[in-house]
CSV table of C-alpha atoms in Angstrom, one decimal:
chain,number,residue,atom,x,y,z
O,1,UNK,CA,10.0,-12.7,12.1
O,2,UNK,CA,12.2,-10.9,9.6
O,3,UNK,CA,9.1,-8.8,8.0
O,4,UNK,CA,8.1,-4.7,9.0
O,5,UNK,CA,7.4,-4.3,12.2
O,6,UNK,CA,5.1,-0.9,13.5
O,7,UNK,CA,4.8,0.2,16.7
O,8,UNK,CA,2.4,0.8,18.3
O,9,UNK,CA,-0.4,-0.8,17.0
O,10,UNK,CA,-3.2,0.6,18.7
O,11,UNK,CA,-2.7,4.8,19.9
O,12,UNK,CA,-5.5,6.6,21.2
O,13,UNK,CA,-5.1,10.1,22.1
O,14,UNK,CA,-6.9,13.4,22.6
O,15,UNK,CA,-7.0,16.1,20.2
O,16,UNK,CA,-3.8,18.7,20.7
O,17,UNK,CA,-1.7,16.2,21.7
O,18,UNK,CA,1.4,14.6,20.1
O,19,UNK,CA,1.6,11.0,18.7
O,20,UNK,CA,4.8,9.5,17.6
O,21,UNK,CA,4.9,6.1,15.6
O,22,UNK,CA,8.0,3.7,14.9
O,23,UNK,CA,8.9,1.7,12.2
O,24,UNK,CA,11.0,-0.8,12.0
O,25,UNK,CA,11.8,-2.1,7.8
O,26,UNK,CA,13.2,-5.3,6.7
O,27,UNK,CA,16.3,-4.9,7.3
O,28,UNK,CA,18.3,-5.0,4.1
O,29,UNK,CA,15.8,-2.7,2.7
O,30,UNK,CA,16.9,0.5,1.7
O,31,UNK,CA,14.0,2.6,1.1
O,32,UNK,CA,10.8,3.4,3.6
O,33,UNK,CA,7.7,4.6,2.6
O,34,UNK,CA,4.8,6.2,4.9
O,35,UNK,CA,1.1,6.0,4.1
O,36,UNK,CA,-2.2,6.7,5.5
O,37,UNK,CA,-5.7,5.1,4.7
O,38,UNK,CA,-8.9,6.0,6.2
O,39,UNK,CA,-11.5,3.9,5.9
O,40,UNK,CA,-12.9,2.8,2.7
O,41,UNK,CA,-10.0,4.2,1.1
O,42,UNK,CA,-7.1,2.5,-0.3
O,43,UNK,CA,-3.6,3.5,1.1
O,44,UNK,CA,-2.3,7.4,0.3
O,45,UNK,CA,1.5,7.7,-0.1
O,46,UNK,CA,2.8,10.4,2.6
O,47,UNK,CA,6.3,10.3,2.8
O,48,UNK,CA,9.7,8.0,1.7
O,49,UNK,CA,13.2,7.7,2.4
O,50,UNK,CA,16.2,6.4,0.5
O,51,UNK,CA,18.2,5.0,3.1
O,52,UNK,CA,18.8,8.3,5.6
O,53,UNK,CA,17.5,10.9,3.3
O,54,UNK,CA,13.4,12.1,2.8
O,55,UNK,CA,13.4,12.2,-0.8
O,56,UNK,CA,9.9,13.3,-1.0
O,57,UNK,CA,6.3,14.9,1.1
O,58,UNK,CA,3.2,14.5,-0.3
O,59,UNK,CA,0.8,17.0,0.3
O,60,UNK,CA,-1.0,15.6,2.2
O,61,UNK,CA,1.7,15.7,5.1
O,62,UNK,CA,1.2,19.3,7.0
O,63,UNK,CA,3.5,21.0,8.9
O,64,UNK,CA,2.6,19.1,12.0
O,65,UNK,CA,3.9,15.7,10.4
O,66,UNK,CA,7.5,15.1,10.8
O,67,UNK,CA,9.5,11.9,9.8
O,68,UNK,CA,12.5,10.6,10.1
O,69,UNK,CA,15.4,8.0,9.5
O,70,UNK,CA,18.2,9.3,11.5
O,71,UNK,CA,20.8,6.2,10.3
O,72,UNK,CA,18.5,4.9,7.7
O,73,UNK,CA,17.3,1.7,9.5
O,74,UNK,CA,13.9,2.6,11.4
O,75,UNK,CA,11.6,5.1,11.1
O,76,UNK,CA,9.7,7.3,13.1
O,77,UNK,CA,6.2,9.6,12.3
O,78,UNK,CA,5.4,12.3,14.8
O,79,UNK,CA,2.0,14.3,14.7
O,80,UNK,CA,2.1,17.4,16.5
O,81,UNK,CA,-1.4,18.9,17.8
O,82,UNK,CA,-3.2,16.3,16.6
O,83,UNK,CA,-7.0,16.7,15.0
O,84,UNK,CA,-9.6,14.3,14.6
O,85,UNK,CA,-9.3,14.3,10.8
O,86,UNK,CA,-5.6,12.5,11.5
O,87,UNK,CA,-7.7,9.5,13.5
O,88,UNK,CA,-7.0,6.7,10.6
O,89,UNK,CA,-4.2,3.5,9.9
O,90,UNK,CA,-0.8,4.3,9.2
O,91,UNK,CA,1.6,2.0,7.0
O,92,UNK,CA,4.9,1.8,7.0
O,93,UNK,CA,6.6,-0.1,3.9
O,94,UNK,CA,10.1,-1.1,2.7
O,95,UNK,CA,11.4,-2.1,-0.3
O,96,UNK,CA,14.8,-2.6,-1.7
O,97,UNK,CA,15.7,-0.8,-4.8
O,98,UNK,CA,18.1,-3.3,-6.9
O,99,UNK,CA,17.8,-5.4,-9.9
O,100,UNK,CA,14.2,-4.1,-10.9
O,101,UNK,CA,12.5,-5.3,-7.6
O,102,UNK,CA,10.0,-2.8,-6.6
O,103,UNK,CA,7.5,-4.3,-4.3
O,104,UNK,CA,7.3,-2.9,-1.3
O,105,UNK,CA,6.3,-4.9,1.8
O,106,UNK,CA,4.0,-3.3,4.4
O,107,UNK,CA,3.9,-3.4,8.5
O,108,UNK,CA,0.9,-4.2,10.3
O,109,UNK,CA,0.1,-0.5,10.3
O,110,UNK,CA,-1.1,1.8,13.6
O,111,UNK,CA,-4.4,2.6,13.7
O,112,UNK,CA,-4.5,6.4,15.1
O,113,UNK,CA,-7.8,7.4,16.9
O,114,UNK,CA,-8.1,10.9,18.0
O,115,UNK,CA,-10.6,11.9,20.5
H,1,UNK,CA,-8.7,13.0,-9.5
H,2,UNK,CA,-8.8,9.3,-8.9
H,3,UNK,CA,-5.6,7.4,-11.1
H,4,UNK,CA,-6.2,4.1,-10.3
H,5,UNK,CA,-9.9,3.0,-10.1
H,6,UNK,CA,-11.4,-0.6,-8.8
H,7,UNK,CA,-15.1,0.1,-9.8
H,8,UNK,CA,-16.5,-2.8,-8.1
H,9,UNK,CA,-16.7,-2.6,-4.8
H,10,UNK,CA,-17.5,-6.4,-3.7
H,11,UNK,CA,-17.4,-9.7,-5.5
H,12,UNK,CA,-18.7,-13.2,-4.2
H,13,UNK,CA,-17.4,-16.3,-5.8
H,14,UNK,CA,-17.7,-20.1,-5.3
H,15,UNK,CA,-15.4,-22.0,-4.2
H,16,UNK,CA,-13.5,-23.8,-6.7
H,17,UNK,CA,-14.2,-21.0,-9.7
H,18,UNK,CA,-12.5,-18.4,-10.8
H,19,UNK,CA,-12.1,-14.5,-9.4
H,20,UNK,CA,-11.6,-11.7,-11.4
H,21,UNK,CA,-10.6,-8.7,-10.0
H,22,UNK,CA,-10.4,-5.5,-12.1
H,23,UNK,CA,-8.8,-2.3,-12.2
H,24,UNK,CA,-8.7,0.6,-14.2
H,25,UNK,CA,-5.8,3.9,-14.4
H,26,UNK,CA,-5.7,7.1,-16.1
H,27,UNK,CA,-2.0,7.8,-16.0
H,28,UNK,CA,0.0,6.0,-18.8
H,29,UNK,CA,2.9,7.2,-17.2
H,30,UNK,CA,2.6,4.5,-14.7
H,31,UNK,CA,5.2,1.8,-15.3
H,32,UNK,CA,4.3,-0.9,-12.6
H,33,UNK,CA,1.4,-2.6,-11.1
H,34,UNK,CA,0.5,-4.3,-8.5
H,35,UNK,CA,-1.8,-6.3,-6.6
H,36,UNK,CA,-2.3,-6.5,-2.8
H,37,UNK,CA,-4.8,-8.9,-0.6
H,38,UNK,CA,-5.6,-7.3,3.1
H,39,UNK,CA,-7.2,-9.1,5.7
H,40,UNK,CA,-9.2,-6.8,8.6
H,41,UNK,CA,-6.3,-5.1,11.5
H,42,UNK,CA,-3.3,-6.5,9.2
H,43,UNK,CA,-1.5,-4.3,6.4
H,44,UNK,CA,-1.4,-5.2,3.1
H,45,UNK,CA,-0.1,-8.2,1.8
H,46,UNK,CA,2.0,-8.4,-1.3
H,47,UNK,CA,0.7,-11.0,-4.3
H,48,UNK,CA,1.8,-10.4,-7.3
H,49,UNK,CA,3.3,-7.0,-9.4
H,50,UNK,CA,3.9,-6.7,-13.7
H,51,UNK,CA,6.0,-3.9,-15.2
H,52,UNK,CA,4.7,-2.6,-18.5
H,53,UNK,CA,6.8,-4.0,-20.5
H,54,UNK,CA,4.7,-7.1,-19.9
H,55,UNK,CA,1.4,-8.6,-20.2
H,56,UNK,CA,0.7,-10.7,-18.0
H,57,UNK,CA,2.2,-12.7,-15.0
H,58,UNK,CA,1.7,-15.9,-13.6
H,59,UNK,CA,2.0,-16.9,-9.6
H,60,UNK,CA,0.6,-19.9,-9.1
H,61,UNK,CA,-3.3,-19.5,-8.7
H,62,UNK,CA,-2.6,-16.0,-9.0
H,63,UNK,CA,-2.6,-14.0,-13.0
H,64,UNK,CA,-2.6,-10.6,-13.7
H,65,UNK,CA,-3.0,-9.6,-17.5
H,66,UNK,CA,-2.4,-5.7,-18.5
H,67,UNK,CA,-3.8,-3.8,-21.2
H,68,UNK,CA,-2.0,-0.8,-21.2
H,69,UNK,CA,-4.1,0.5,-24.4
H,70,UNK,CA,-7.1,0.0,-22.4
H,71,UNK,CA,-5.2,1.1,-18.9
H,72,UNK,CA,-6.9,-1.9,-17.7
H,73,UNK,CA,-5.2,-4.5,-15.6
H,74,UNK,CA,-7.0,-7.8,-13.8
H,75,UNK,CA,-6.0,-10.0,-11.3
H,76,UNK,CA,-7.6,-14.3,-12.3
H,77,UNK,CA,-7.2,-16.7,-8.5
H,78,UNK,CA,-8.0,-20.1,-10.2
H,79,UNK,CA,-9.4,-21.6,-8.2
H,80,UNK,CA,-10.5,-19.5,-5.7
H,81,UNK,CA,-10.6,-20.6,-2.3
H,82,UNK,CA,-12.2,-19.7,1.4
H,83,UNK,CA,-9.0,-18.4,2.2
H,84,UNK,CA,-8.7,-15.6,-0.6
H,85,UNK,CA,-11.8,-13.8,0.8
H,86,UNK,CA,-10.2,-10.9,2.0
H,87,UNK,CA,-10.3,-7.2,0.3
H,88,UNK,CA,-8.2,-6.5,-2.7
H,89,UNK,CA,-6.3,-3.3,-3.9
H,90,UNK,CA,-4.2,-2.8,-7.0
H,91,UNK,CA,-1.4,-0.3,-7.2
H,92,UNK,CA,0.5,1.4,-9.8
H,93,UNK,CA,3.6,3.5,-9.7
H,94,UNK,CA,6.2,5.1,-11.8
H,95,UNK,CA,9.5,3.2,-10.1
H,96,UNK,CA,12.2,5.9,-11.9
H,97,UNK,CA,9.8,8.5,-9.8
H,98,UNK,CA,10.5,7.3,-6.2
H,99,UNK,CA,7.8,4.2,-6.7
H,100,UNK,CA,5.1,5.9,-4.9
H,101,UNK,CA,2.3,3.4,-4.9
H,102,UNK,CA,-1.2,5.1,-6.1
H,103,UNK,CA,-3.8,2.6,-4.9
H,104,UNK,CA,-7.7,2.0,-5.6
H,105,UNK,CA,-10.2,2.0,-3.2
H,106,UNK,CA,-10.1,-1.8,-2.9
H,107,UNK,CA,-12.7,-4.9,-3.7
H,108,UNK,CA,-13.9,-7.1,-1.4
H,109,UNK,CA,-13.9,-10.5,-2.5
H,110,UNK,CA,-15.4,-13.2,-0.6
H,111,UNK,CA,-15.1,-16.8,-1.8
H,112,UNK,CA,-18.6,-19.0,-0.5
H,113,UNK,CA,-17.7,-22.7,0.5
Protein backbone atom coordinates (compact mmCIF):
# COMPACT_ATOMS: atom_id res chain seq x y z
CA UNK A 1 0.00 0.00 0.00
CA UNK A 2 1.84 2.99 -1.31
CA UNK A 3 -0.90 5.70 0.11
CA UNK A 4 -0.54 7.92 3.85
CA UNK A 5 -0.15 6.01 6.50
CA UNK A 6 -1.07 7.50 10.44
CA UNK A 7 -0.18 6.10 13.35
CA UNK A 8 -1.78 5.42 15.66
CA UNK A 9 -5.12 5.15 14.85
CA UNK A 10 -6.92 4.96 18.04
CA UNK A 11 -5.05 7.16 21.29
CA UNK A 12 -6.80 7.62 24.40
CA UNK A 13 -5.25 9.47 27.11
CA UNK A 14 -5.95 11.54 30.21
CA UNK A 15 -5.98 15.09 30.41
CA UNK A 16 -2.23 16.65 31.13
CA UNK A 17 -0.65 14.14 29.40
CA UNK A 18 1.35 14.14 26.15
CA UNK A 19 0.25 12.54 22.85
CA UNK A 20 2.53 12.20 19.96
CA UNK A 21 1.15 11.08 16.36
CA UNK A 22 3.21 9.90 13.14
CA UNK A 23 2.74 10.35 9.75
CA UNK A 24 4.04 8.70 7.20
CA UNK A 25 3.22 10.58 3.31
CA UNK A 26 3.41 9.08 0.02
CA UNK A 27 6.53 8.97 -0.60
CA UNK A 28 7.49 11.17 -3.49
CA UNK A 29 5.36 13.74 -2.04
CA UNK A 30 6.97 16.76 -1.06
CA UNK A 31 4.69 18.66 1.02
CA UNK A 32 2.56 17.48 4.43
CA UNK A 33 -0.22 19.00 5.65
CA UNK A 34 -1.86 18.60 9.30
CA UNK A 35 -5.56 19.00 10.05
CA UNK A 36 -8.01 18.53 12.70
CA UNK A 37 -11.95 17.86 12.54
CA UNK A 38 -14.19 17.53 15.28
CA UNK A 39 -17.22 16.18 14.75
CA UNK A 40 -19.77 17.58 12.42
CA UNK A 41 -17.14 19.74 11.16
CA UNK A 42 -15.23 19.46 8.04
CA UNK A 43 -11.37 19.22 8.30
CA UNK A 44 -9.45 22.60 9.72
CA UNK A 45 -5.95 23.12 8.28
CA UNK A 46 -3.23 23.19 11.26
CA UNK A 47 0.01 23.04 9.94
CA UNK A 48 2.21 22.16 6.54
CA UNK A 49 5.56 21.50 5.42
CA UNK A 50 7.55 21.85 2.21
CA UNK A 51 9.68 19.00 2.29
CA UNK A 52 11.78 19.70 5.81
CA UNK A 53 10.67 23.14 6.47
CA UNK A 54 7.03 24.36 8.39
CA UNK A 55 6.04 26.96 6.13
CA UNK A 56 3.02 27.85 7.98
CA UNK A 57 0.74 27.52 11.78
CA UNK A 58 -2.63 28.16 11.82
CA UNK A 59 -4.08 29.60 14.74
CA UNK A 60 -5.59 27.24 15.74
CA UNK A 61 -2.18 25.30 16.71
CA UNK A 62 -1.26 26.62 20.50
CA UNK A 63 1.92 26.48 21.96
CA UNK A 64 1.41 23.04 23.18
CA UNK A 65 1.35 21.60 19.44
CA UNK A 66 4.62 20.98 17.94
CA UNK A 67 5.33 19.33 14.46
CA UNK A 68 7.89 18.21 12.70
CA UNK A 69 9.70 16.73 9.50
CA UNK A 70 13.15 16.31 10.65
CA UNK A 71 14.42 14.95 6.88
CA UNK A 72 11.18 15.79 5.14
CA UNK A 73 9.83 12.28 4.74
CA UNK A 74 7.43 11.61 7.89
CA UNK A 75 5.87 13.52 10.13
CA UNK A 76 5.26 13.72 13.63
CA UNK A 77 2.38 15.93 15.85
CA UNK A 78 3.03 16.20 19.59
CA UNK A 79 0.42 17.66 22.15
CA UNK A 80 1.78 18.67 25.31
CA UNK A 81 -0.69 18.81 28.43
CA UNK A 82 -3.39 17.77 26.64
CA UNK A 83 -7.23 19.15 27.29
CA UNK A 84 -10.40 17.66 26.49
CA UNK A 85 -11.13 20.30 23.78
CA UNK A 86 -8.01 18.55 21.68
CA UNK A 87 -10.15 14.97 21.96
CA UNK A 88 -11.10 15.00 17.94
CA UNK A 89 -9.55 13.11 14.36
CA UNK A 90 -6.33 14.27 13.09
CA UNK A 91 -5.37 14.10 9.32
CA UNK A 92 -2.36 13.98 7.91
CA UNK A 93 -2.08 14.78 3.95
CA UNK A 94 0.54 14.89 1.15
CA UNK A 95 0.67 16.20 -1.98
CA UNK A 96 3.31 16.86 -4.49
CA UNK A 97 3.68 20.31 -5.80
CA UNK A 98 4.67 20.02 -9.67
CA UNK A 99 2.99 20.55 -12.94
CA UNK A 100 -0.22 22.16 -11.37
CA UNK A 101 -1.18 19.00 -9.33
CA UNK A 102 -2.58 20.13 -6.08
CA UNK A 103 -4.63 17.38 -4.58
CA UNK A 104 -3.69 16.34 -1.57
CA UNK A 105 -4.21 12.77 -0.45
CA UNK A 106 -5.20 12.11 3.24
CA UNK A 107 -4.19 9.16 5.93
CA UNK A 108 -6.69 7.29 7.78
CA UNK A 109 -6.46 10.00 10.44
CA UNK A 110 -6.09 9.33 14.59
CA UNK A 111 -8.90 9.83 16.38
CA UNK A 112 -7.59 11.61 19.82
CA UNK A 113 -9.86 11.12 22.94
CA UNK A 114 -8.96 12.89 25.95
CA UNK A 115 -10.34 11.86 29.21
CA UNK B 1 -16.56 33.40 9.20
CA UNK B 2 -17.46 30.26 7.30
CA UNK B 3 -15.64 30.45 3.38
CA UNK B 4 -16.87 27.58 2.03
CA UNK B 5 -20.44 26.59 2.91
CA UNK B 6 -22.42 23.10 1.94
CA UNK B 7 -25.97 24.23 3.21
CA UNK B 8 -27.54 21.03 3.04
CA UNK B 9 -26.75 18.84 5.38
CA UNK B 10 -28.17 15.38 4.05
CA UNK B 11 -29.41 14.24 0.61
CA UNK B 12 -31.14 10.76 -0.21
CA UNK B 13 -31.18 9.63 -3.80
CA UNK B 14 -32.36 6.60 -5.75
CA UNK B 15 -30.47 4.43 -7.15
CA UNK B 16 -29.88 4.90 -10.70
CA UNK B 17 -30.57 9.01 -10.62
CA UNK B 18 -28.60 11.66 -10.30
CA UNK B 19 -26.87 13.43 -7.04
CA UNK B 20 -26.18 16.84 -6.79
CA UNK B 21 -24.09 18.08 -4.31
CA UNK B 22 -23.73 21.85 -3.69
CA UNK B 23 -21.42 24.19 -2.33
CA UNK B 24 -21.13 27.74 -1.86
CA UNK B 25 -17.63 30.25 -1.03
CA UNK B 26 -17.19 33.75 -0.12
CA UNK B 27 -13.55 34.20 -0.99
CA UNK B 28 -12.93 34.78 -4.76
CA UNK B 29 -9.48 34.62 -4.07
CA UNK B 30 -9.82 30.90 -4.00
CA UNK B 31 -8.28 29.35 -7.10
CA UNK B 32 -9.02 25.56 -6.67
CA UNK B 33 -11.78 23.34 -5.67
CA UNK B 34 -12.28 20.25 -4.75
CA UNK B 35 -14.37 17.45 -3.83
CA UNK B 36 -13.87 14.71 -1.21
CA UNK B 37 -16.17 11.43 -0.35
CA UNK B 38 -15.49 10.09 3.45
CA UNK B 39 -16.71 6.89 4.60
CA UNK B 40 -17.18 6.58 8.79
CA UNK B 41 -13.23 5.89 10.70
CA UNK B 42 -11.48 6.39 7.17
CA UNK B 43 -10.04 9.93 6.01
CA UNK B 44 -11.11 11.54 3.18
CA UNK B 45 -11.03 10.34 -0.15
CA UNK B 46 -10.02 12.28 -3.09
CA UNK B 47 -12.69 12.57 -6.26
CA UNK B 48 -12.31 15.06 -8.29
CA UNK B 49 -10.71 18.97 -8.10
CA UNK B 50 -11.19 22.11 -10.99
CA UNK B 51 -8.97 25.17 -11.00
CA UNK B 52 -10.72 28.46 -11.86
CA UNK B 53 -9.75 28.80 -14.86
CA UNK B 54 -12.29 26.10 -15.70
CA UNK B 55 -15.81 25.27 -15.56
CA UNK B 56 -16.40 22.19 -15.25
CA UNK B 57 -14.73 18.72 -15.08
CA UNK B 58 -15.67 15.43 -16.00
CA UNK B 59 -14.46 11.98 -14.12
CA UNK B 60 -16.45 9.42 -15.17
CA UNK B 61 -19.86 9.37 -13.11
CA UNK B 62 -18.37 12.20 -11.32
CA UNK B 63 -18.94 16.36 -12.71
CA UNK B 64 -18.26 19.30 -11.04
CA UNK B 65 -19.38 22.63 -12.78
CA UNK B 66 -18.08 26.17 -11.13
CA UNK B 67 -19.69 29.34 -11.18
CA UNK B 68 -17.22 31.59 -9.96
CA UNK B 69 -19.68 34.67 -10.47
CA UNK B 70 -22.04 32.95 -8.32
CA UNK B 71 -19.03 31.37 -6.01
CA UNK B 72 -21.03 28.38 -6.47
CA UNK B 73 -19.60 24.95 -7.38
CA UNK B 74 -21.60 21.36 -7.62
CA UNK B 75 -20.57 18.02 -7.75
CA UNK B 76 -23.45 15.66 -10.51
CA UNK B 77 -22.68 11.33 -9.71
CA UNK B 78 -24.75 10.00 -12.79
CA UNK B 79 -25.85 7.48 -11.83
CA UNK B 80 -25.68 7.34 -8.40
CA UNK B 81 -25.05 4.12 -6.80
CA UNK B 82 -25.30 2.21 -3.11
CA UNK B 83 -21.76 2.63 -2.97
CA UNK B 84 -21.60 6.59 -3.18
CA UNK B 85 -23.56 6.94 0.14
CA UNK B 86 -21.03 8.20 2.10
CA UNK B 87 -20.58 12.09 3.41
CA UNK B 88 -19.31 14.58 1.05
CA UNK B 89 -17.01 17.75 1.61
CA UNK B 90 -15.83 20.32 -0.93
CA UNK B 91 -12.68 22.27 -0.48
CA UNK B 92 -11.22 25.26 -1.90
CA UNK B 93 -7.71 26.72 -1.65
CA UNK B 94 -5.45 29.34 -3.02
CA UNK B 95 -2.50 26.79 -4.37
CA UNK B 96 0.22 30.07 -4.85
CA UNK B 97 -0.78 30.44 -0.89
CA UNK B 98 0.57 27.14 0.48
CA UNK B 99 -2.78 25.24 -0.82
CA UNK B 100 -4.38 25.12 2.52
CA UNK B 101 -7.65 23.35 1.98
CA UNK B 102 -10.76 25.34 3.57
CA UNK B 103 -13.51 22.77 3.79
CA UNK B 104 -17.47 22.83 4.40
CA UNK B 105 -19.02 21.10 6.98
CA UNK B 106 -19.86 18.12 4.64
CA UNK B 107 -23.31 16.48 3.18
CA UNK B 108 -24.35 13.33 3.70
CA UNK B 109 -25.56 11.54 0.80
CA UNK B 110 -27.11 8.29 0.95
CA UNK B 111 -28.14 6.49 -2.32
CA UNK B 112 -31.57 4.03 -1.57
CA UNK B 113 -31.37 0.64 -3.57
Amino acid sequence: DTGVSQDPRHKITKRGQNVTFRCDPISEHNRLYWYRQTLGQGPEFLTYFQNEAQLEKSRLLSDRFSAERPKGSFSTLEIQRTEQGDSAMYLCASSLVAGGLWEQFFGPGTRLTVL
Amino acid sequence: DQQVKQNSPSLSVQEGRISILNCDYTNSMFDYFLWYKKYPAEGPTFLISISSIKDKNEDGRFTVFLNKSAKHLSLHIVPSQPGDSAVYFCAASRVQYGNKLVFGAGTILRVKS
